[in-house]
Short mmCIF file of N, CA and C in Angstrom, two decimals:
data_model
loop_
_atom_site.label_atom_id
_atom_site.label_comp_id
_atom_site.label_asym_id
_atom_site.label_seq_id
_atom_site.Cartn_x
_atom_site.Cartn_y
_atom_site.Cartn_z
N MET A 30 9.77 31.87 -44.28
CA MET A 30 10.02 32.87 -45.64
C MET A 30 11.40 33.09 -45.56
N SER A 31 11.86 33.30 -46.92
CA SER A 31 13.16 33.23 -47.27
C SER A 31 13.41 34.85 -47.41
N ALA A 32 14.26 35.67 -47.22
CA ALA A 32 14.87 36.63 -47.12
C ALA A 32 15.46 37.03 -48.68
N PRO A 33 15.26 38.04 -49.00
CA PRO A 33 16.05 38.48 -50.60
C PRO A 33 17.58 38.00 -50.36
N ALA A 34 18.02 37.49 -51.58
CA ALA A 34 19.39 36.60 -51.92
C ALA A 34 20.54 37.58 -51.33
N ALA A 35 20.40 39.14 -51.76
CA ALA A 35 21.18 40.07 -51.32
C ALA A 35 21.59 39.92 -49.53
N THR A 36 20.32 39.83 -48.95
CA THR A 36 20.58 39.84 -47.51
C THR A 36 21.02 38.48 -47.01
N GLU A 37 20.82 37.60 -47.86
CA GLU A 37 21.02 36.18 -47.32
C GLU A 37 22.26 36.32 -46.99
N THR A 38 23.36 37.19 -47.45
CA THR A 38 24.69 36.87 -47.43
C THR A 38 25.27 37.85 -46.54
N MET A 39 24.46 38.21 -45.64
CA MET A 39 24.84 39.26 -44.41
C MET A 39 25.67 40.39 -44.86
N VAL A 40 25.61 40.98 -45.98
CA VAL A 40 26.69 42.04 -45.74
C VAL A 40 25.83 43.51 -45.43
N GLU A 41 26.58 44.07 -44.59
CA GLU A 41 26.31 45.50 -44.15
C GLU A 41 25.65 45.99 -45.41
N ASP A 42 24.71 47.17 -45.21
CA ASP A 42 24.67 48.14 -46.11
C ASP A 42 25.84 49.14 -46.36
N SER A 43 26.38 49.46 -45.43
CA SER A 43 27.40 50.29 -45.14
C SER A 43 28.53 49.65 -45.69
N GLU A 44 28.88 48.35 -45.62
CA GLU A 44 30.17 47.84 -46.01
C GLU A 44 29.72 47.81 -47.85
N VAL A 45 28.54 47.51 -48.43
CA VAL A 45 28.43 47.80 -49.65
C VAL A 45 28.67 49.13 -50.37
N VAL A 46 28.13 50.53 -49.52
CA VAL A 46 28.23 51.57 -50.05
C VAL A 46 29.93 52.01 -50.17
N GLN A 47 30.64 51.54 -48.91
CA GLN A 47 32.15 51.74 -48.78
C GLN A 47 32.85 51.10 -49.98
N THR A 48 32.43 49.95 -50.10
CA THR A 48 32.90 48.85 -51.19
C THR A 48 32.95 50.09 -52.58
N ALA A 49 31.92 50.42 -52.97
CA ALA A 49 31.36 50.81 -54.25
C ALA A 49 32.25 52.45 -54.19
N ALA A 50 32.04 53.22 -53.50
CA ALA A 50 32.78 53.87 -53.10
C ALA A 50 34.35 53.88 -53.33
N ASP A 51 35.17 53.21 -52.34
CA ASP A 51 36.45 52.96 -52.72
C ASP A 51 36.68 52.32 -53.91
N ALA A 52 35.94 51.63 -54.70
CA ALA A 52 36.22 50.89 -56.19
C ALA A 52 36.47 52.29 -57.30
N ALA A 53 35.11 52.85 -56.82
CA ALA A 53 35.05 54.11 -57.76
C ALA A 53 36.20 55.12 -57.70
N GLU A 54 36.54 55.69 -56.47
CA GLU A 54 37.82 56.25 -56.20
C GLU A 54 39.19 55.90 -56.64
N ASN A 55 39.45 54.07 -56.72
CA ASN A 55 40.37 53.92 -57.17
C ASN A 55 40.48 53.84 -58.76
N VAL A 56 39.50 53.77 -59.22
CA VAL A 56 39.40 53.97 -60.81
C VAL A 56 40.10 55.66 -60.90
N ILE A 57 39.43 56.38 -60.29
CA ILE A 57 39.73 57.81 -60.91
C ILE A 57 41.13 58.20 -60.56
N PHE A 58 41.54 57.76 -59.44
CA PHE A 58 43.19 58.16 -59.21
C PHE A 58 44.06 57.07 -59.91
N SER A 59 43.72 56.20 -60.21
CA SER A 59 44.33 55.08 -61.16
C SER A 59 44.89 55.74 -62.71
N ARG A 60 43.46 56.64 -62.84
CA ARG A 60 43.56 57.46 -64.39
C ARG A 60 44.15 58.80 -64.45
N CYS A 61 44.06 59.23 -63.36
CA CYS A 61 44.46 61.03 -62.97
C CYS A 61 45.40 61.11 -62.03
N ASP A 62 46.06 62.01 -62.29
CA ASP A 62 47.08 62.49 -61.32
C ASP A 62 46.03 63.50 -60.25
N ARG A 63 46.44 63.04 -58.66
CA ARG A 63 45.65 63.59 -57.68
C ARG A 63 45.78 65.09 -58.11
N SER A 64 47.05 65.96 -58.41
CA SER A 64 46.78 67.40 -58.80
C SER A 64 45.95 67.57 -59.91
N ALA A 65 45.91 66.59 -60.76
CA ALA A 65 44.87 67.29 -62.16
C ALA A 65 43.21 67.37 -61.73
N VAL A 66 43.13 66.53 -60.51
CA VAL A 66 41.57 66.70 -60.08
C VAL A 66 41.32 67.61 -59.36
N ALA A 67 40.46 68.72 -60.27
CA ALA A 67 39.78 69.65 -59.56
C ALA A 67 38.86 69.62 -58.66
N ASP A 68 37.73 68.43 -58.77
CA ASP A 68 36.94 68.10 -58.13
C ASP A 68 36.06 66.84 -58.29
N PHE A 69 35.98 66.05 -57.48
CA PHE A 69 35.22 64.96 -57.62
C PHE A 69 34.10 64.55 -56.45
N ASP A 70 32.98 63.73 -57.21
CA ASP A 70 32.17 63.38 -55.80
C ASP A 70 31.65 62.08 -56.47
N ILE A 71 31.64 61.53 -55.51
CA ILE A 71 31.22 59.89 -55.59
C ILE A 71 29.73 59.62 -54.57
N THR A 72 28.49 59.48 -54.97
CA THR A 72 26.87 59.29 -54.55
C THR A 72 26.84 57.81 -54.44
N VAL A 73 27.12 57.31 -53.55
CA VAL A 73 26.43 55.77 -53.45
C VAL A 73 25.53 55.42 -52.52
N THR A 74 24.14 54.97 -53.15
CA THR A 74 23.23 54.49 -51.99
C THR A 74 22.87 53.05 -52.31
N PHE A 75 22.34 52.45 -51.25
CA PHE A 75 22.12 51.20 -51.21
C PHE A 75 20.92 51.06 -50.38
N GLU A 76 19.84 50.95 -50.80
CA GLU A 76 18.54 50.62 -50.03
C GLU A 76 17.69 49.79 -50.89
N ASP A 77 16.76 48.73 -50.01
CA ASP A 77 15.77 47.83 -50.41
C ASP A 77 16.90 47.19 -51.67
N ASP A 78 18.09 46.56 -51.54
CA ASP A 78 18.89 45.92 -52.33
C ASP A 78 19.11 46.40 -53.83
N VAL A 79 18.82 47.88 -53.93
CA VAL A 79 19.15 48.59 -55.04
C VAL A 79 20.12 49.53 -54.85
N LEU A 80 21.20 49.07 -55.99
CA LEU A 80 22.68 50.16 -55.62
C LEU A 80 22.35 51.10 -56.58
N GLU A 81 22.72 52.48 -56.27
CA GLU A 81 22.87 54.08 -57.24
C GLU A 81 24.05 54.17 -57.02
N VAL A 82 24.74 54.51 -58.07
CA VAL A 82 26.12 54.98 -57.95
C VAL A 82 26.49 56.35 -58.68
N ASP A 83 26.56 57.32 -58.48
CA ASP A 83 26.90 58.44 -59.23
C ASP A 83 28.38 59.06 -59.11
N VAL A 84 28.93 59.40 -60.23
CA VAL A 84 30.45 59.95 -60.24
C VAL A 84 30.14 61.27 -60.83
N TYR A 85 30.80 62.18 -60.17
CA TYR A 85 31.01 63.63 -61.15
C TYR A 85 32.91 63.73 -61.13
N LEU A 86 33.19 64.19 -61.97
CA LEU A 86 34.93 64.50 -61.98
C LEU A 86 35.12 65.77 -62.55
N ASN A 87 36.12 66.53 -62.03
CA ASN A 87 36.37 67.48 -63.02
C ASN A 87 38.05 67.38 -62.87
N VAL A 88 38.40 67.44 -64.13
CA VAL A 88 39.95 67.43 -63.90
C VAL A 88 40.64 68.46 -64.74
N GLU A 89 41.76 68.96 -64.73
CA GLU A 89 42.18 69.96 -65.19
C GLU A 89 43.45 69.36 -66.25
N ASP A 90 43.16 68.55 -67.00
CA ASP A 90 43.96 68.04 -67.87
C ASP A 90 42.94 67.54 -69.12
N ASP A 91 43.32 68.42 -70.14
CA ASP A 91 42.32 68.18 -71.49
C ASP A 91 42.53 66.92 -71.96
N ARG A 92 43.50 66.25 -71.90
CA ARG A 92 43.56 64.51 -72.56
C ARG A 92 42.88 63.67 -71.62
N ILE A 93 42.18 63.95 -70.86
CA ILE A 93 41.29 63.16 -69.91
C ILE A 93 39.93 63.30 -70.39
N ASP A 94 39.53 62.40 -70.59
CA ASP A 94 37.99 62.24 -71.29
C ASP A 94 37.09 61.92 -69.95
N GLU A 95 36.85 63.32 -69.04
CA GLU A 95 36.13 63.03 -67.51
C GLU A 95 35.21 61.96 -67.60
N GLN A 96 33.90 62.37 -68.79
CA GLN A 96 32.80 61.23 -68.60
C GLN A 96 33.21 59.91 -68.85
N GLN A 97 34.32 59.47 -69.34
CA GLN A 97 34.45 58.36 -69.44
C GLN A 97 35.13 57.55 -68.13
N VAL A 98 36.32 58.39 -67.77
CA VAL A 98 36.68 57.92 -66.44
C VAL A 98 35.40 57.89 -65.30
N ALA A 99 34.79 58.75 -65.47
CA ALA A 99 33.46 58.81 -64.57
C ALA A 99 32.71 57.60 -64.61
N ASP A 100 32.18 57.15 -65.79
CA ASP A 100 31.65 55.95 -66.02
C ASP A 100 32.35 54.97 -66.06
N ASP A 101 33.57 54.57 -66.02
CA ASP A 101 34.04 53.62 -65.61
C ASP A 101 34.32 53.37 -64.20
N ALA A 102 34.40 54.59 -63.40
CA ALA A 102 34.30 54.40 -61.89
C ALA A 102 33.08 53.74 -61.63
N ALA A 103 31.93 54.45 -61.84
CA ALA A 103 30.75 53.70 -61.65
C ALA A 103 30.84 52.53 -61.93
N LEU A 104 31.06 51.94 -62.98
CA LEU A 104 30.93 50.49 -63.49
C LEU A 104 31.82 49.42 -62.71
N ALA A 105 32.97 49.89 -61.89
CA ALA A 105 33.90 49.59 -61.22
C ALA A 105 33.17 49.44 -59.81
N ALA A 106 32.34 50.15 -59.20
CA ALA A 106 31.79 50.35 -57.94
C ALA A 106 30.81 49.41 -58.18
N ARG A 107 30.06 49.22 -59.25
CA ARG A 107 28.88 47.96 -59.32
C ARG A 107 29.41 46.59 -58.90
N GLY A 108 30.82 46.82 -60.03
CA GLY A 108 31.47 45.33 -59.83
C GLY A 108 31.93 44.64 -58.61
N ALA A 109 32.59 45.77 -57.94
CA ALA A 109 32.90 45.48 -56.80
C ALA A 109 31.86 44.90 -55.68
N VAL A 110 30.77 45.84 -55.53
CA VAL A 110 29.59 45.33 -55.02
C VAL A 110 29.04 43.58 -55.59
N ASP A 111 29.26 43.64 -56.66
CA ASP A 111 29.31 42.22 -56.97
C ASP A 111 29.30 41.24 -56.82
N GLU A 112 30.79 41.64 -56.41
CA GLU A 112 31.75 40.50 -55.77
C GLU A 112 31.25 40.31 -54.71
N LEU A 113 30.76 41.14 -53.68
CA LEU A 113 30.45 41.38 -52.31
C LEU A 113 29.52 40.03 -52.24
N PHE A 114 28.55 40.03 -52.96
CA PHE A 114 27.46 39.22 -53.29
C PHE A 114 27.62 37.65 -53.80
N SER A 115 28.89 37.51 -54.29
CA SER A 115 29.22 36.43 -55.03
C SER A 115 29.97 35.30 -54.24
#
C-alpha cells in the first residue's frame, strides 16, 4: 500500500507550516517598511495534505495595496511549500 505523494517525501507538517509562514512574512516585509505595518497575521494549516494560507495585513501607508501584498504573500507561501515537495 502506497502513501500519498506528499508524505513520501517525509516532510514534517510543522516544516510545511513554518516554510509557508516564513515565505509569506518575507513578501510582506520586502514590500513594506516594518514601521508602516500596523498589524499582520499569517495563518497556515496543513492537514491531510491540504495547505490553507490566510494573510491579513494592515499598513499605515496609503501607497501600499494591502490586499495585493497579502495575496502575493499567500501565493509565495504556497510556492515555497510546492518547492518542499518537488
